[in-house]
Amino acid sequence: MEKQIINTPNAPAPIGPYNQAILTGNMLFASGQIALNPATNQLVTDDIVAETHQVMQNVKAILDAAGMDFSDVLKSTIFITDMNDFGKINEAYGSYFSGYYPARETVQVAALPKNVHVEISVIASK
């Protein structure tokens, strides 16, 4: 199967040897997104809700670049540094889905890139 690299200026540029996403057939594998605003190159970490919304906007930009939207997401993985933030993250994350929720796991980790508090990756299919 042919692989297509998905990169958009509307999401943060990769900061290592990876791409924003890979599309193969009808499957999209998106790298984890953090709360880096691609327009300003500044982190949005004022509060966990704003941080989560920026992450989801970055995910949305990648989905858009692949001709998809949140209804195409099959699975997501959420990495957080403090499980006490789960409720607020979950509420912000859930606002991007309408009546259809993907499979998901949420994992607390010791640290994330750039000392952010949340990172989200998705797998989608059209």
C-alpha atoms as a PDB file:
ATOM      1  CA  MET A   1       0.000   0.000   0.000  1.00  0.00           C
ATOM      2  CA  GLU A   2       1.228   3.473  -0.842  1.00  0.00           C
ATOM      3  CA  LYS A   3       1.952   5.847   2.030  1.00  0.00           C
ATOM      4  CA  GLN A   4       1.264   9.579   1.793  1.00  0.00           C
ATOM      5  CA  ILE A   5       2.855  12.045   4.181  1.00  0.00           C
ATOM      6  CA  ILE A   6       0.389  14.539   5.634  1.00  0.00           C
ATOM      7  CA  ASN A   7       1.885  17.843   6.762  1.00  0.00           C
ATOM      8  CA  THR A   8       0.006  21.101   7.183  1.00  0.00           C
ATOM      9  CA  PRO A   9       1.176  24.539   8.310  1.00  0.00           C
ATOM     10  CA  ASN A  10      -2.049  24.668  10.382  1.00  0.00           C
ATOM     11  CA  ALA A  11      -0.568  22.262  12.941  1.00  0.00           C
ATOM     12  CA  PRO A  12       2.819  22.378  14.647  1.00  0.00           C
ATOM     13  CA  ALA A  13       5.758  21.289  12.514  1.00  0.00           C
ATOM     14  CA  PRO A  14       7.416  18.071  13.658  1.00  0.00           C
ATOM     15  CA  ILE A  15      10.277  18.631  16.095  1.00  0.00           C
ATOM     16  CA  GLY A  16      11.996  15.345  15.344  1.00  0.00           C
ATOM     17  CA  PRO A  17      12.294  12.555  12.767  1.00  0.00           C
ATOM     18  CA  TYR A  18       8.557  12.039  12.204  1.00  0.00           C
ATOM     19  CA  ASN A  19       5.627  13.467  10.219  1.00  0.00           C
ATOM     20  CA  GLN A  20       2.373  14.966  11.425  1.00  0.00           C
ATOM     21  CA  ALA A  21       0.542  11.983   9.935  1.00  0.00           C
ATOM     22  CA  ILE A  22       0.732   9.157   7.427  1.00  0.00           C
ATOM     23  CA  LEU A  23      -2.187   8.246   5.185  1.00  0.00           C
ATOM     24  CA  THR A  24      -2.203   4.736   3.777  1.00  0.00           C
ATOM     25  CA  GLY A  25      -5.259   3.601   1.874  1.00  0.00           C
ATOM     26  CA  ASN A  26      -8.159   5.028   3.844  1.00  0.00           C
ATOM     27  CA  MET A  27      -6.320   4.948   7.188  1.00  0.00           C
ATOM     28  CA  LEU A  28      -4.728   7.984   8.821  1.00  0.00           C
ATOM     29  CA  PHE A  29      -2.171   7.601  11.610  1.00  0.00           C
ATOM     30  CA  ALA A  30      -1.617  10.989  13.247  1.00  0.00           C
ATOM     31  CA  SER A  31       1.325  11.691  15.531  1.00  0.00           C
ATOM     32  CA  GLY A  32       0.705  12.967  19.018  1.00  0.00           C
ATOM     33  CA  GLN A  33      -0.160  16.642  19.166  1.00  0.00           C
ATOM     34  CA  ILE A  34       0.702  19.062  21.937  1.00  0.00           C
ATOM     35  CA  ALA A  35      -0.606  22.563  22.647  1.00  0.00           C
ATOM     36  CA  LEU A  36       1.772  24.412  20.369  1.00  0.00           C
ATOM     37  CA  ASN A  37      -0.040  27.154  18.471  1.00  0.00           C
ATOM     38  CA  PRO A  38       1.228  26.868  14.876  1.00  0.00           C
ATOM     39  CA  ALA A  39       0.498  30.547  14.124  1.00  0.00           C
ATOM     40  CA  THR A  40       2.597  31.899  16.994  1.00  0.00           C
ATOM     41  CA  ASN A  41       4.858  28.918  17.738  1.00  0.00           C
ATOM     42  CA  GLN A  42       3.971  29.474  21.413  1.00  0.00           C
ATOM     43  CA  LEU A  43       2.701  26.875  23.857  1.00  0.00           C
ATOM     44  CA  VAL A  44      -0.825  27.297  25.209  1.00  0.00           C
ATOM     45  CA  THR A  45      -0.484  26.093  28.793  1.00  0.00           C
ATOM     46  CA  ASP A  46      -2.376  28.763  30.768  1.00  0.00           C
ATOM     47  CA  ASP A  47      -4.858  26.158  31.977  1.00  0.00           C
ATOM     48  CA  ILE A  48      -5.579  22.537  31.130  1.00  0.00           C
ATOM     49  CA  VAL A  49      -8.830  23.320  29.289  1.00  0.00           C
ATOM     50  CA  ALA A  50      -7.192  25.851  26.937  1.00  0.00           C
ATOM     51  CA  GLU A  51      -4.265  23.480  26.485  1.00  0.00           C
ATOM     52  CA  THR A  52      -6.574  20.597  25.529  1.00  0.00           C
ATOM     53  CA  HIS A  53      -8.515  22.780  23.076  1.00  0.00           C
ATOM     54  CA  GLN A  54      -5.260  23.790  21.348  1.00  0.00           C
ATOM     55  CA  VAL A  55      -4.252  20.128  21.098  1.00  0.00           C
ATOM     56  CA  MET A  56      -7.625  19.261  19.569  1.00  0.00           C
ATOM     57  CA  GLN A  57      -7.363  22.183  17.117  1.00  0.00           C
ATOM     58  CA  ASN A  58      -4.009  20.785  16.002  1.00  0.00           C
ATOM     59  CA  VAL A  59      -5.559  17.329  15.574  1.00  0.00           C
ATOM     60  CA  LYS A  60      -8.406  18.940  13.602  1.00  0.00           C
ATOM     61  CA  ALA A  61      -5.927  20.660  11.274  1.00  0.00           C
ATOM     62  CA  ILE A  62      -4.277  17.332  10.479  1.00  0.00           C
ATOM     63  CA  LEU A  63      -7.633  15.638   9.922  1.00  0.00           C
ATOM     64  CA  ASP A  64      -8.646  18.516   7.604  1.00  0.00           C
ATOM     65  CA  ALA A  65      -5.398  18.170   5.637  1.00  0.00           C
ATOM     66  CA  ALA A  66      -6.240  14.502   5.070  1.00  0.00           C
ATOM     67  CA  GLY A  67      -9.834  15.277   4.019  1.00  0.00           C
ATOM     68  CA  MET A  68     -11.250  13.940   7.279  1.00  0.00           C
ATOM     69  CA  ASP A  69     -12.953  15.189  10.415  1.00  0.00           C
ATOM     70  CA  PHE A  70     -13.566  14.000  13.964  1.00  0.00           C
ATOM     71  CA  SER A  71     -16.359  11.661  12.840  1.00  0.00           C
ATOM     72  CA  ASP A  72     -13.663   9.643  11.035  1.00  0.00           C
ATOM     73  CA  VAL A  73     -11.584   9.076  14.192  1.00  0.00           C
ATOM     74  CA  LEU A  74     -11.575   5.410  15.204  1.00  0.00           C
ATOM     75  CA  LYS A  75      -9.166   5.540  18.130  1.00  0.00           C
ATOM     76  CA  SER A  76      -7.352   8.115  20.184  1.00  0.00           C
ATOM     77  CA  THR A  77      -4.662   7.982  22.810  1.00  0.00           C
ATOM     78  CA  ILE A  78      -4.412  10.656  25.469  1.00  0.00           C
ATOM     79  CA  PHE A  79      -1.236  11.097  27.477  1.00  0.00           C
ATOM     80  CA  ILE A  80      -1.515  13.317  30.560  1.00  0.00           C
ATOM     81  CA  THR A  81       0.934  14.224  33.305  1.00  0.00           C
ATOM     82  CA  ASP A  82      -1.659  14.502  36.085  1.00  0.00           C
ATOM     83  CA  MET A  83      -4.674  12.199  36.322  1.00  0.00           C
ATOM     84  CA  ASN A  84      -6.358  14.874  38.466  1.00  0.00           C
ATOM     85  CA  ASP A  85      -6.806  16.844  35.206  1.00  0.00           C
ATOM     86  CA  PHE A  86      -8.688  13.957  33.573  1.00  0.00           C
ATOM     87  CA  GLY A  87     -12.186  15.410  34.072  1.00  0.00           C
ATOM     88  CA  LYS A  88     -11.365  18.775  32.495  1.00  0.00           C
ATOM     89  CA  ILE A  89      -9.401  17.173  29.640  1.00  0.00           C
ATOM     90  CA  ASN A  90     -12.211  14.687  29.025  1.00  0.00           C
ATOM     91  CA  GLU A  91     -14.831  17.446  28.841  1.00  0.00           C
ATOM     92  CA  ALA A  92     -12.804  19.560  26.382  1.00  0.00           C
ATOM     93  CA  TYR A  93     -11.876  16.492  24.285  1.00  0.00           C
ATOM     94  CA  GLY A  94     -15.479  15.260  24.200  1.00  0.00           C
ATOM     95  CA  SER A  95     -16.760  18.564  22.823  1.00  0.00           C
ATOM     96  CA  TYR A  96     -15.123  17.745  19.458  1.00  0.00           C
ATOM     97  CA  PHE A  97     -17.252  14.638  18.903  1.00  0.00           C
ATOM     98  CA  SER A  98     -20.966  14.535  18.146  1.00  0.00           C
ATOM     99  CA  GLY A  99     -22.800  11.374  19.118  1.00  0.00           C
ATOM    100  CA  TYR A 100     -19.888   9.198  18.028  1.00  0.00           C
ATOM    101  CA  TYR A 101     -16.934   8.571  20.263  1.00  0.00           C
ATOM    102  CA  PRO A 102     -13.836   6.650  19.190  1.00  0.00           C
ATOM    103  CA  ALA A 103     -12.133   3.924  21.172  1.00  0.00           C
ATOM    104  CA  ARG A 104      -9.612   5.481  23.531  1.00  0.00           C
ATOM    105  CA  GLU A 105      -7.120   5.041  26.282  1.00  0.00           C
ATOM    106  CA  THR A 106      -5.835   7.669  28.674  1.00  0.00           C
ATOM    107  CA  VAL A 107      -2.446   7.172  30.290  1.00  0.00           C
ATOM    108  CA  GLN A 108      -0.671   9.193  32.940  1.00  0.00           C
ATOM    109  CA  VAL A 109       3.006   9.706  32.109  1.00  0.00           C
ATOM    110  CA  ALA A 110       5.908  11.236  34.022  1.00  0.00           C
ATOM    111  CA  ALA A 111       6.624  13.930  31.422  1.00  0.00           C
ATOM    112  CA  LEU A 112       5.753  15.068  27.899  1.00  0.00           C
ATOM    113  CA  PRO A 113       7.676  17.050  25.251  1.00  0.00           C
ATOM    114  CA  LYS A 114       8.225  20.718  26.110  1.00  0.00           C
ATOM    115  CA  ASN A 115       6.780  20.034  29.586  1.00  0.00           C
ATOM    116  CA  VAL A 116       3.181  20.161  28.350  1.00  0.00           C
ATOM    117  CA  HIS A 117       0.408  18.478  30.317  1.00  0.00           C
ATOM    118  CA  VAL A 118      -1.496  16.677  27.558  1.00  0.00           C
ATOM    119  CA  GLU A 119      -0.706  15.016  24.215  1.00  0.00           C
ATOM    120  CA  ILE A 120      -3.244  13.335  21.930  1.00  0.00           C
ATOM    121  CA  SER A 121      -2.806  11.078  18.915  1.00  0.00           C
ATOM    122  CA  VAL A 122      -5.506   9.601  16.671  1.00  0.00           C
ATOM    123  CA  ILE A 123      -6.123   6.904  14.104  1.00  0.00           C
ATOM    124  CA  ALA A 124      -8.849   7.715  11.585  1.00  0.00           C
ATOM    125  CA  SER A 125     -10.441   6.115   8.539  1.00  0.00           C
ATOM    126  CA  LYS A 126     -12.519   7.575   5.713  1.00  0.00           C
END
